Coordinates of C-alpha atoms and ligand atoms in Angstrom, one line a residue:
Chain E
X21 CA -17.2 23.0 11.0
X22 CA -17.9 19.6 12.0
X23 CA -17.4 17.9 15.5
X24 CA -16.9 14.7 15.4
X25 CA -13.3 13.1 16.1
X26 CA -11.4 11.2 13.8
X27 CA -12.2 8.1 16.7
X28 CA -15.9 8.6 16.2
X29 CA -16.0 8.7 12.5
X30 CA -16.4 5.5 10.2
X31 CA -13.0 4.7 8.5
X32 CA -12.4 5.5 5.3
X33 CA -14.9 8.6 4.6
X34 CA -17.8 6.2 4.4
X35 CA -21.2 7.3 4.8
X36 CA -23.4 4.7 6.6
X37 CA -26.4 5.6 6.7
X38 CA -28.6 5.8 3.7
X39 CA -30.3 9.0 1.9
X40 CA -28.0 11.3 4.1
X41 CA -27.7 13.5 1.0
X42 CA -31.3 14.8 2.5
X43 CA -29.7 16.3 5.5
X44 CA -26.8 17.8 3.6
X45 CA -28.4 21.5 2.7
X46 CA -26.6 21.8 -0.8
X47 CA -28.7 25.1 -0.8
X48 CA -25.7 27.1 1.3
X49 CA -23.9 26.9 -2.2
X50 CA -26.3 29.1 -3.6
X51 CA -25.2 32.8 -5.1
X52 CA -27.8 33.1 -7.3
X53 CA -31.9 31.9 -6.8
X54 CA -34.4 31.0 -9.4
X55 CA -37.6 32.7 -9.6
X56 CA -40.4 31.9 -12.1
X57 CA -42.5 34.0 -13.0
X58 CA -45.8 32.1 -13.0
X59 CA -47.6 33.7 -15.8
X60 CA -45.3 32.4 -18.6
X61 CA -44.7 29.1 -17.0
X62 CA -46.7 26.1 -19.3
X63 CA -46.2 23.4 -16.5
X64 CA -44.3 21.6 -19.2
X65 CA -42.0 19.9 -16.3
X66 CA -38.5 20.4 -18.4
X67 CA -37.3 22.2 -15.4
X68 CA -38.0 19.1 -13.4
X69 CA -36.6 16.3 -15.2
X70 CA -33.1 19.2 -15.7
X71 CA -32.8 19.5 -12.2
X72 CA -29.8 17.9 -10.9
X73 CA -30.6 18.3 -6.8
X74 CA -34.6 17.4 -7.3
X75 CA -35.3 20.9 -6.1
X76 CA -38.3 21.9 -8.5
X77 CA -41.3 21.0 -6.6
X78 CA -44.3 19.8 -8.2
X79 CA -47.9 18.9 -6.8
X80 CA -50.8 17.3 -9.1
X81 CA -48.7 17.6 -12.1
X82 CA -47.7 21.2 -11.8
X83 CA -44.7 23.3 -11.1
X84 CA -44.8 24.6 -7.7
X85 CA -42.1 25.8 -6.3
X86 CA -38.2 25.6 -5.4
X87 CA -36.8 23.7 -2.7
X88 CA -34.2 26.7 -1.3
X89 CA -33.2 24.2 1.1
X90 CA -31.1 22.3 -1.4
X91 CA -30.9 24.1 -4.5
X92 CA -27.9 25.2 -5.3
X93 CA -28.3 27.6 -7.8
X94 CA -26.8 26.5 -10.8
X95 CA -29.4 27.8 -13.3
X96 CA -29.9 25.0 -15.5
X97 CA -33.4 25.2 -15.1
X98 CA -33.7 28.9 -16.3
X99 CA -31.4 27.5 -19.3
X100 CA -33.4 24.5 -20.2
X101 CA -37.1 26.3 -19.6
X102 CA -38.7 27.0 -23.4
X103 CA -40.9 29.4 -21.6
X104 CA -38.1 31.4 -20.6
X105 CA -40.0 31.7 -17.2
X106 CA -37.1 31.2 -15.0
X107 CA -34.8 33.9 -14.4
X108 CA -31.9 33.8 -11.3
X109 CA -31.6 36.6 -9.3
X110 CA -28.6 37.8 -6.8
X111 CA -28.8 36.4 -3.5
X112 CA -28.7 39.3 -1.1
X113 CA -26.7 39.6 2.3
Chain W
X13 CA 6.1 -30.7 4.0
X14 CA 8.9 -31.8 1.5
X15 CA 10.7 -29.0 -0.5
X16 CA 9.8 -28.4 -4.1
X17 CA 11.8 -25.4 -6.6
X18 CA 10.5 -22.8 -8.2
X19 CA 11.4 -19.5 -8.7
X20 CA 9.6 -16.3 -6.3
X21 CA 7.1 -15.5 -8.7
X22 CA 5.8 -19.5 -9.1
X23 CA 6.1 -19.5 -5.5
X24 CA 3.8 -16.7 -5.1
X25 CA 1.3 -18.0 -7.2
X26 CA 1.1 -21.0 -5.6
X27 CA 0.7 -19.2 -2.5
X28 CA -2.6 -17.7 -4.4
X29 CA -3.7 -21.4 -5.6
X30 CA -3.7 -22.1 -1.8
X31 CA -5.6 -19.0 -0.4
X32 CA -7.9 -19.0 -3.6
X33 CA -8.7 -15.0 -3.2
X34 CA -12.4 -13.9 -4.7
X35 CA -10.6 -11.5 -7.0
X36 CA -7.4 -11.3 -8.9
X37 CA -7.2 -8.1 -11.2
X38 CA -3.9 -7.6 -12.7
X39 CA -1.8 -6.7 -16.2
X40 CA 1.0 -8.2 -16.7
X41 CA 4.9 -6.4 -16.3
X42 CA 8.3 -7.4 -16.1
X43 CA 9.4 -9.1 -13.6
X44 CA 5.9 -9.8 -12.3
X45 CA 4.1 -11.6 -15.0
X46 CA 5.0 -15.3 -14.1
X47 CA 3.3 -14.6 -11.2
X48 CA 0.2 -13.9 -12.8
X49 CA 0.6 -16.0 -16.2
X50 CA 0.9 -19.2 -13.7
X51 CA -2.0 -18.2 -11.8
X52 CA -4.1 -17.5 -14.8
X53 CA -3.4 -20.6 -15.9
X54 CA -4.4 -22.4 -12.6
X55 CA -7.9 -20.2 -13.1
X56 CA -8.6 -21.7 -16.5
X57 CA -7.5 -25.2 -15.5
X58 CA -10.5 -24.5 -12.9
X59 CA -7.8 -25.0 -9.9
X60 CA -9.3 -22.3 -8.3
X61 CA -12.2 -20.4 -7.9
X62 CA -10.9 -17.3 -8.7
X63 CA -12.8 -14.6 -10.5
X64 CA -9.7 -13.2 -12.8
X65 CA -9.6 -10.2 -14.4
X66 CA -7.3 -9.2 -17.1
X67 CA -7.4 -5.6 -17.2
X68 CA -6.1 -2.8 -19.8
X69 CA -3.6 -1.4 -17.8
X70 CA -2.3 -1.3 -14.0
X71 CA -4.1 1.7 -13.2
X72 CA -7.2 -0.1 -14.1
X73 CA -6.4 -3.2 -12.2
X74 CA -5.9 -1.8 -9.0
X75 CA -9.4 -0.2 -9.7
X76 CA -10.9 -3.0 -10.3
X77 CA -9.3 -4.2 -7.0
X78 CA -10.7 -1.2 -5.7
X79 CA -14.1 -2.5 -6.4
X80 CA -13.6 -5.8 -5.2
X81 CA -12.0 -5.1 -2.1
X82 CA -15.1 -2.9 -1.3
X83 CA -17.9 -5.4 -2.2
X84 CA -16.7 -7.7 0.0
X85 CA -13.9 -9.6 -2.0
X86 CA -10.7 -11.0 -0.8
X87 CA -8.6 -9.3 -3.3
X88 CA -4.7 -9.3 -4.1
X89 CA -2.9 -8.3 -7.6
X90 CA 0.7 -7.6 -8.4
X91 CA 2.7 -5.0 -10.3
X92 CA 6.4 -3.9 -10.4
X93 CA 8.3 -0.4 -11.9
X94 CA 6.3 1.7 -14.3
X95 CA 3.6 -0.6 -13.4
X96 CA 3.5 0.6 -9.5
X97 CA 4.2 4.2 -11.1
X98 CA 0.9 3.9 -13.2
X99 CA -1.2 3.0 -10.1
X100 CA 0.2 6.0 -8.1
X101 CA -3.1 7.8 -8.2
X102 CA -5.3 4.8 -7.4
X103 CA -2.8 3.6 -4.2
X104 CA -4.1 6.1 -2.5
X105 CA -7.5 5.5 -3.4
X106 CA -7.2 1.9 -1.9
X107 CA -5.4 2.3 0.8
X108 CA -7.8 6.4 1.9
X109 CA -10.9 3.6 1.4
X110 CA -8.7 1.2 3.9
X111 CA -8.8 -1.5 1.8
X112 CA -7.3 -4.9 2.4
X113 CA -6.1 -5.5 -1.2
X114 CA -2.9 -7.8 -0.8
X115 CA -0.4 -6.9 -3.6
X116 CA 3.1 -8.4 -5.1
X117 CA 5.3 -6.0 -5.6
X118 CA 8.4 -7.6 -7.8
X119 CA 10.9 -4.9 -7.4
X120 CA 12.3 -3.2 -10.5
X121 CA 14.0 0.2 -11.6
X122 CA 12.1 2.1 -12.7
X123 CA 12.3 4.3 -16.6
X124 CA 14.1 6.6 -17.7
X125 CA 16.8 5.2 -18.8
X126 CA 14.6 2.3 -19.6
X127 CA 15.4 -0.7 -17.3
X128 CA 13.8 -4.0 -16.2
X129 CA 16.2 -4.9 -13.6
X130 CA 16.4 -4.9 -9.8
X131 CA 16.2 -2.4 -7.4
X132 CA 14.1 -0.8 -5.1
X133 CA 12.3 2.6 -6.6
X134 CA 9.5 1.1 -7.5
X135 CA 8.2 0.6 -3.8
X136 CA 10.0 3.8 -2.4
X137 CA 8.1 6.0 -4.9
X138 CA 4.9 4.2 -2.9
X139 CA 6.3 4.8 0.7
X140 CA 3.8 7.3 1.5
X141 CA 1.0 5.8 0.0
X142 CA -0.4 4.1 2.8
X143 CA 0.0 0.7 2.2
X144 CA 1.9 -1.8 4.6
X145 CA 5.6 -2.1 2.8
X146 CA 7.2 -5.7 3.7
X147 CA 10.1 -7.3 1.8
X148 CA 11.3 -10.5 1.4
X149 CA 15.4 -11.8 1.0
X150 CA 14.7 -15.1 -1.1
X151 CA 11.7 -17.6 -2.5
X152 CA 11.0 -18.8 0.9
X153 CA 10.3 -15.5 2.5
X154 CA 8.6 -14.2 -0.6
X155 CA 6.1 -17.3 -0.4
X156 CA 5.8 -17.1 3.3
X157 CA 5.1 -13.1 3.3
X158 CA 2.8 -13.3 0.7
X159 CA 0.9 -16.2 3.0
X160 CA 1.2 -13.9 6.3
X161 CA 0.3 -10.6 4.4
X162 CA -3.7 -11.5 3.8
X163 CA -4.0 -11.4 7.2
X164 CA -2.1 -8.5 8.3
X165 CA -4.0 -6.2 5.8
X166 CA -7.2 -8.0 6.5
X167 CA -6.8 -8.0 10.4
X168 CA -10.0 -5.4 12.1
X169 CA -7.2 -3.3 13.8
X170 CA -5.5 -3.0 10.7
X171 CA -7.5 -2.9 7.1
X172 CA -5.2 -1.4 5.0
X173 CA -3.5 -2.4 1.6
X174 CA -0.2 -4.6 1.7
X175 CA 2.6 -4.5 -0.6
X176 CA 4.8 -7.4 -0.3
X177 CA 7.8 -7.0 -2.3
X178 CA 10.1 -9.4 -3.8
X179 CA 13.7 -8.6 -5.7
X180 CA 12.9 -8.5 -9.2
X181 CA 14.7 -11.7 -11.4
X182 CA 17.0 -12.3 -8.4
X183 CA 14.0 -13.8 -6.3
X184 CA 11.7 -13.8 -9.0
X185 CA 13.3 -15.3 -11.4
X186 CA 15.6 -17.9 -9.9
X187 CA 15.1 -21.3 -9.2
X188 CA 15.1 -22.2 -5.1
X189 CA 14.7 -24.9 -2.9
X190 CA 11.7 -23.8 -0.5
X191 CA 9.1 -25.6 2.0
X192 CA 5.6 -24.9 1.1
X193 CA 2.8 -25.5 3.2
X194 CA 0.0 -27.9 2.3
X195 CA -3.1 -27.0 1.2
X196 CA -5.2 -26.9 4.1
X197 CA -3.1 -25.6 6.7
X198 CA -2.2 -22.4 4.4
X199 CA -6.4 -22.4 3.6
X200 CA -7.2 -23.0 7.5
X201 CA -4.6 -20.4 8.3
X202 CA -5.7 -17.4 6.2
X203 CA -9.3 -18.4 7.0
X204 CA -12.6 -16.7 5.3
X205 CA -12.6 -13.5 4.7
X206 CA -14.7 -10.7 6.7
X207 CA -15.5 -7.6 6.0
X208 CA -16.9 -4.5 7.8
X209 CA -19.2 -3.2 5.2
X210 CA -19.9 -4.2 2.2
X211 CA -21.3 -2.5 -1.2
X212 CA -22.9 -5.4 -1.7
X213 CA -24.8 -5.8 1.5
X214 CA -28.3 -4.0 0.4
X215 CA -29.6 -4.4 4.0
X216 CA -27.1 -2.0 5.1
X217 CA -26.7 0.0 1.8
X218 CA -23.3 2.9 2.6
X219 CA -21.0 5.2 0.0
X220 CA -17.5 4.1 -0.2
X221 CA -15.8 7.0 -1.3
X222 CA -17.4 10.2 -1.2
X223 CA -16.5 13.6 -1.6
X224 CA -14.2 14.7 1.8
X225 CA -13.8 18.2 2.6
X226 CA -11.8 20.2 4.7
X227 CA -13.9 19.7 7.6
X228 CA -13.6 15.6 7.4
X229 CA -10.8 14.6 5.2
X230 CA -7.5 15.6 7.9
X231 CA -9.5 13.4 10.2
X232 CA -9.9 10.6 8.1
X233 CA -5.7 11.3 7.2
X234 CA -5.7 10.9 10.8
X235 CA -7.0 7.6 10.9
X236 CA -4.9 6.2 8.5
X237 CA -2.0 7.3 10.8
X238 CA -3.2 5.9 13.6
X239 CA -4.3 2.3 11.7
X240 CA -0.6 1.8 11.0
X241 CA 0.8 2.3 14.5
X242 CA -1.6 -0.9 14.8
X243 CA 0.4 -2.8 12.4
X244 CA 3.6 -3.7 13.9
X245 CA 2.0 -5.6 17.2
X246 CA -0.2 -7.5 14.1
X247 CA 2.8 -8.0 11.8
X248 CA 4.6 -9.9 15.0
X249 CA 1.3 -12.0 16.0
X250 CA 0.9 -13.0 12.8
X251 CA 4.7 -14.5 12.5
X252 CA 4.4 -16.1 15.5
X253 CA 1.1 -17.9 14.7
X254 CA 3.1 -19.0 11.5
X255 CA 5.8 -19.8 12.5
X256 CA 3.7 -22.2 14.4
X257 CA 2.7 -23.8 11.3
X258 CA 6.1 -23.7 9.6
X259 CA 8.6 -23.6 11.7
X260 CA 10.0 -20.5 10.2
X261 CA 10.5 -17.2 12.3
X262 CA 10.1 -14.2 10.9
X263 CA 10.6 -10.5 12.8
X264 CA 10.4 -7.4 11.4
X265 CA 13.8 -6.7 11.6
X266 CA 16.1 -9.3 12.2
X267 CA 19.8 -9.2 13.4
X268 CA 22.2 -11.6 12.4
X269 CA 25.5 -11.9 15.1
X270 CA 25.1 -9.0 16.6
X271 CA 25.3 -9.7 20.0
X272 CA 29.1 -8.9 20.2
X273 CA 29.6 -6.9 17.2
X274 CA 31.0 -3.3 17.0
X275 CA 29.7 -2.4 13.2
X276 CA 26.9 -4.1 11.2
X277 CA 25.6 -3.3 7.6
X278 CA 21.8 -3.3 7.3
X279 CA 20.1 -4.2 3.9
X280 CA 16.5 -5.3 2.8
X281 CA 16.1 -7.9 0.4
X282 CA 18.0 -10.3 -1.4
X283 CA 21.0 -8.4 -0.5
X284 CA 20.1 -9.5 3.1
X285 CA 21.4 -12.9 2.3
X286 CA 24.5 -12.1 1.0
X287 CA 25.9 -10.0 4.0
X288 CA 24.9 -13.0 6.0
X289 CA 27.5 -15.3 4.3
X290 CA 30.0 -11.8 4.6
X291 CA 29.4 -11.7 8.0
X292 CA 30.7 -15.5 8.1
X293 CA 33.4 -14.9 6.4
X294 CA 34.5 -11.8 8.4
X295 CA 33.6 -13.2 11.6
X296 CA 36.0 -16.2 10.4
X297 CA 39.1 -13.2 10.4
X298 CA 38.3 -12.5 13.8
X299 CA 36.2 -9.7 12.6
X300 CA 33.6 -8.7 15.3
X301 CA 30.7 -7.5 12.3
X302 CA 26.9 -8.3 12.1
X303 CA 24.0 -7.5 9.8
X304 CA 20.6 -6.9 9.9
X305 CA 17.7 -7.3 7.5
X306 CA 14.7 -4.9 7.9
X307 CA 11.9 -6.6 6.6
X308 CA 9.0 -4.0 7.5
X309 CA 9.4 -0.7 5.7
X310 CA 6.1 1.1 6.1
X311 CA 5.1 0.8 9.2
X312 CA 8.9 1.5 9.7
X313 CA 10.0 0.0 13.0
X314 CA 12.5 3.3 14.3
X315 CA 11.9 2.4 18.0
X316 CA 13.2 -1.4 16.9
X317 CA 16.0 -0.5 14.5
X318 CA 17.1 2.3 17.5
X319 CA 17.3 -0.7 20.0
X320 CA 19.2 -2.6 17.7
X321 CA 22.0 -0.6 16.9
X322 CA 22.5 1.5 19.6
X323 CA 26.3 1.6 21.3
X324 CA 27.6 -0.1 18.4
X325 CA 30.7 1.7 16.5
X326 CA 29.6 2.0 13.1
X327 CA 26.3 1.1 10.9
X328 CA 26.1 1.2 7.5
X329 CA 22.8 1.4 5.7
X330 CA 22.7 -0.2 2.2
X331 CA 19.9 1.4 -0.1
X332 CA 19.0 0.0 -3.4
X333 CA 17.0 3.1 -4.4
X334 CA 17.8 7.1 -4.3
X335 CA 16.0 10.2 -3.1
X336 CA 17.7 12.0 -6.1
X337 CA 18.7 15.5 -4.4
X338 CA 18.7 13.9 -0.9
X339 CA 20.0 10.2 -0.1
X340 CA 19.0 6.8 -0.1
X341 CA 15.3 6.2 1.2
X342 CA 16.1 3.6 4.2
X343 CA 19.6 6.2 5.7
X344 CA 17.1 9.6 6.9
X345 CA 14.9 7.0 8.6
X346 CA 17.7 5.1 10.2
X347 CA 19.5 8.8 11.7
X348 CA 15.8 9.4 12.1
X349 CA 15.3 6.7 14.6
X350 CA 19.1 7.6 16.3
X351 CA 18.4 11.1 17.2
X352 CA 17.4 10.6 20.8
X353 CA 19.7 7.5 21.1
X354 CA 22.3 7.8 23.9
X355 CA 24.9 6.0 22.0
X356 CA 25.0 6.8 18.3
X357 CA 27.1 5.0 16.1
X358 CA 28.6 6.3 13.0
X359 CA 26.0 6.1 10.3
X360 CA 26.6 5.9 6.5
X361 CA 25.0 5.7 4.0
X362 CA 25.9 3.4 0.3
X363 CA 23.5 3.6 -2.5
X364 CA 24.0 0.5 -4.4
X365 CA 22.6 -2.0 -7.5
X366 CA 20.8 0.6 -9.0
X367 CA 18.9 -0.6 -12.6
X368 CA 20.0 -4.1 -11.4
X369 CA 23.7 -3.5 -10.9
X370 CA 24.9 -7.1 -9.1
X371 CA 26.2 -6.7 -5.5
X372 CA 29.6 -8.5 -5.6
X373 CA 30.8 -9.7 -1.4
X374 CA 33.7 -8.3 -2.2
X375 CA 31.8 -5.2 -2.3
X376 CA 30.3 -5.7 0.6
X377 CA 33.5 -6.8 2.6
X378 CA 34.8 -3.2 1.5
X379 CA 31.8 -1.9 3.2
X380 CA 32.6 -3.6 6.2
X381 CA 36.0 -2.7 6.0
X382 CA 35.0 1.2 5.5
X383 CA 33.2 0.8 8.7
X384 CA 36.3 -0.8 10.5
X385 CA 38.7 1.8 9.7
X386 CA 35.6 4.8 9.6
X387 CA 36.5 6.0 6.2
X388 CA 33.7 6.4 3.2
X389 CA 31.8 9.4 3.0
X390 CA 28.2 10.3 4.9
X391 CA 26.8 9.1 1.3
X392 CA 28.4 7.0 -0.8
X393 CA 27.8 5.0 -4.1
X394 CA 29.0 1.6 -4.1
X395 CA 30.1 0.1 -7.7
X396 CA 29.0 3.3 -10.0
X397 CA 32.0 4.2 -12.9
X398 CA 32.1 8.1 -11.6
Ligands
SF4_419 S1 -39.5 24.5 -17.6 FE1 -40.3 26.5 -17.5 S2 -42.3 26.3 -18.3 FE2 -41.7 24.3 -17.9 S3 -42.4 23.9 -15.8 FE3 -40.4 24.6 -15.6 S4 -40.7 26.8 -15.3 FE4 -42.6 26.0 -16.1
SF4_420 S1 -31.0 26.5 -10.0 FE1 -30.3 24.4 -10.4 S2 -30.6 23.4 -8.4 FE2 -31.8 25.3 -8.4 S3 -33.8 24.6 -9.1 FE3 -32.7 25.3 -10.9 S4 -31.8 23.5 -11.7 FE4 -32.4 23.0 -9.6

C-alpha cells in the first residue's frame, strides 16, 4: 500500500516525473513465467518486437533472456514464437 | 459603459469575444446554440483568435476540451439537457484531471417525454460531478458569471471545471437591457492564463490521466473534496474584485428583505426575479415576507443558507428539478444545513416549472401565503394537473 497523503500527491493522478513506468515492477502481476528453451530458439527476435512491457532481453542481436522484473506474464511471446521455444510455466509459491 | 440588448446566450458570447479563450469545442443544442452559432461566427469574421472546434457530438466536445485544458489552453464550451447527459462520463474526467474548462450550461429538461424547455435537471443530474455549479437570474448575471467564472475555475487554490448556468429561453432567449464591460477591462480582468503543468511543456514532460488504483485514487477523490471547500472564499474575492469594475455585487447567496421578515421563499434562477417583485407586492399588504436567491449550488454554501434563515417562521424552497423517489434537489440540502440550527423554521418543499411550465406570481403569492397560514405539504408540486 502506498504512503503518501492526498496533501503530498500531485492533483489530479498526474505522474511528474518522466519514465516512472521503470520503477513500477509490472512483474508482481505475473502467474505464469516464460521459459525458452534455448536449443529450438532461431534468434529470429519475433518475441521481441511482440513484447508489450520490453521484457525480452537481447545482447549483440540475440535473445537473451527475460526481464522477471517487469514481465507480466501474458504469454504473447510463447504465442507469437514460430520456433515454438517459449513455453509458460506456473509460478510457484 | 452604456447598455446594449441582447438575449443571455448573445450575451455570453460576447462575454467569449472579450476573454478570447485558446479553445472553444462545442456541438450545438437547444437552448444553447446561439451562444455558440454567434461566437462561431465572431471566429470566422477573425474577431477572435479562437481555435474552434466543431465536434461530432457533446461527449466529444468536452474531450476535446479535455485536451485543451491539459495542454495548456484556456478552454470553455457550452451544452444544455441531453447534451450535459451525453457528457456525463467525460465530466468526470475533466473535473478528476482538475481541469479549469469554463462551461455554459443553458438549462433545459431533459428527455423522456421529449422537451426543450426550462428547468433545472440538466445541471442537477451533474451535481456530483465535481464541477463548480453557479446560476444566474437574468442576461446581466448570466454575462457577468460567465466573466467571473474563468477565474474562479482557473484560480491555483481552485482548478476545477465551472458550470455556469443560465435558464433555458427565459434568459437565453429573451431580449434584456444589460451593461457590458468594455473590452479591455473584461481582457485585463480575466488576465492570461497559467497553468501548472502542461502536456505541451516537453521540458517537464508528465501523464495526465493514468490508471488510479485502489491505493491512490480515494486520495486523489480526496483532493477534489478538499479543492472545493476552497471555492467559496474564491467565489466571494472574485465578486468583490468585479464588482469593482462594474459596480454590480454579486454573493453567493443573496437575501432580498429579510431583515424583518418571518417566512421567505428561496429560488435559483430566473425565478429569483420574480419573487423579488412578489416580495414588493406582499410587503406592500403589510406582509413581513423576503426571498433569497442561491446563486452557488456546488460548492453549496449550508453554513451561509443556515445563517440566513435561522429564527425565521417558515422557508419555502422552490425546486425546478426532482429527485424522482425523493424530493426536489435544492430541499435535502436546505434541512441539511438546519439540522444543528437552534431555531428551525418550517421548511417545505414546491417542485415547480418542470419541462418549462411558466411560474405565474400568483403562484408564488400562494406560496407565500401557504407559508403564512403553515399549510402545504412537506413536498408539494406547484401548478401540475394531478
Ligand atoms: S520468437 Fe522464439 S525463436 Fe524467435 S527469438 Fe524469440 S524465443 Fe527465439
Ligand atoms: S510473457 Fe508477455 S511480458 Fe513476459 S516476456 Fe513474454 S510477452 Fe513479454
Amino acid at each position: 500500500m502506498a504512503n503518501e497523503k492526498a496533501s503530498e500527491l500531485p492533483e489530479g493522478g498526474m505522474i511528474i516525473e518522466a519514465g516512472s513506468s521503470r520503477k513500477y515492477l509490472t512483474g508482481d502481476w505475473r502467474s505464469k513465467r516464460p521459459e525458452c528453451d534455448e536449443l529450438k530458439c532461431t534468434n529470429c527476435l519475433i518475441c521481441w518486437i511482440y513484447c508489450p512491457d520490453n521484457s525480452i532481453i537481447v545482447k549483440d542481436g540475440k535473445r537473451v533472456a527475460f526481464r522477471l522484473t517487469h514481465c507480466k506474464g501474458c504469454g504473447i511471446c510463447a504465442n507469437q514464437c514460430p520456433a515454438k521455444a517459449i513455453t509458460m510455466k506456473d509460478e510457484v509459491g | 459603459m452604456k447598455k446594449i440588448a441582447m438575449n443571455g446566450d448573445q450575451a455570453i458570447a460576447l462575454s467569449w469575444k472579450q476573454i478570447e479563450p485558446d479553445v472553444v469545442a462545442s456541438y450545438p443544442i437547444t437552448p444553447q446554440t446561439i451562444i455558440v452559432e454567434t461566437f462561431s461566427e465572431y471566429v470566422a469574421d477573425g474577431l477572435v483568435n479562437t481555435e474552434y472546434i466543431c465536434a461530432e457530438s457533446e461527449h466529444s466536445a468536452m474531450s476535446v476540451c479535455i485536451g485543451a485544458s491539459a495542454s495548456g489552453a484556456r478552454t470553455a464550451t457550452a451544452t444544455a439537457s441531453a447534451g450535459l447527459a451525453f457528457m456525463w462520463e467525460v465530466l468526470y474526467v475533466a473535473s478528476g484531471m482538475r481541469l479549469p474548462i469554463v462551461m455554459v450550461v443553458a438549462n433545459r429538461a431533459l428527455s423522456g417525454p421529449i422537451n426543450i424547455h426550462c428547468d433545472h435537471s440538466d445541471a442537477m443530474g451533474a451535481r456530483d460531478s465535481g464541477w463548480i455549479q453557479l446560476f444566474g437570474e437574468n442576461v446581466q448575471e448570466a454575462y457577468d458569471n460567465s466573466i467571473m467564472s474563468f477565474r474562479v475555475a482557473e484560480h491555483m487554490d481552485v482548478r476545477m471545471p465551472m458550470m455556469t448556468c443560465l435558464d433555458g429561453f427565459i434568459v437565453t432567449h429573451s431580449l434584456e437591457r444589460f451593461e457590458p464591460l468594455p473590452d479591455d477591462v473584461v481582457k485585463s480582468f480575466v488576465g492570461p492564463f497559467k497553468y501548472r503543468r502542461s502536456l505541451l511543456d516537453f521540458k517537464n514532460p508528465i501523464t495526465m490521466g493514468p490508471f488510479d488504483w485502489t491505493d491512490y485514487y480515494f486520495e486523489h477523490k480526496y483532493q477534489q473534496v478538499e479543492a472545493m471547500k476552497r471555492v467559496t472564499p474564491v467565489v466571494n474575492s472574485v465578486a468583490k474584485e468585479y464588482s469593482k469594475i462594474s459596480g454590480r455585487d454579486y454573493q453567493i447567496i443573496e437575501p432580498y428583505k429579510l431583515e424583518d421578515a418571518d417566512y421567505a421563499v428561496l429560488a435559483m434562477g430566473s425565478t429569483a426575479g420574480t419573487l423579488k417583485e412578489m416580495v414588493d407586492e406582499l410587503r406592500a399588504e403589510g406582509k413581513k415576507v423576503g426571498s433569497i436567491k442561491l446563486r452557488l449550488f456546488r460548492p453549496f454554501p449550508h453554513a451561509e443558507l443556515a445563517k440566513m434563515i435561522e429564527g425565521l417562521k417558515g422557508v419555502a424552497i422552490m425546486d425546478r428539478a426532482v429527485s424522482i423517489g425523493a424530493e426536489g434537489p435544492i430541499f435535502p440540502e436546505a434541512r441539511s444545513a438546519l439540522y444543528e440550527a437552534k431555531e428551525r423554521p418550517r421548511l417545505t418543499n414546491y417542485v415547480y416549472g418542470l419541462g418549462g411550465r411558466d411560474i405565474r406570481p400568483e403562484e408564488l403569492k400562494y406560496v407565500f401565503n401557504q407559508l403564512i397560514h403553515k399549510e402545504g405539504d412537506t413536498v408539494n408540486y406547484l401548478g401540475v394537473r394531478k
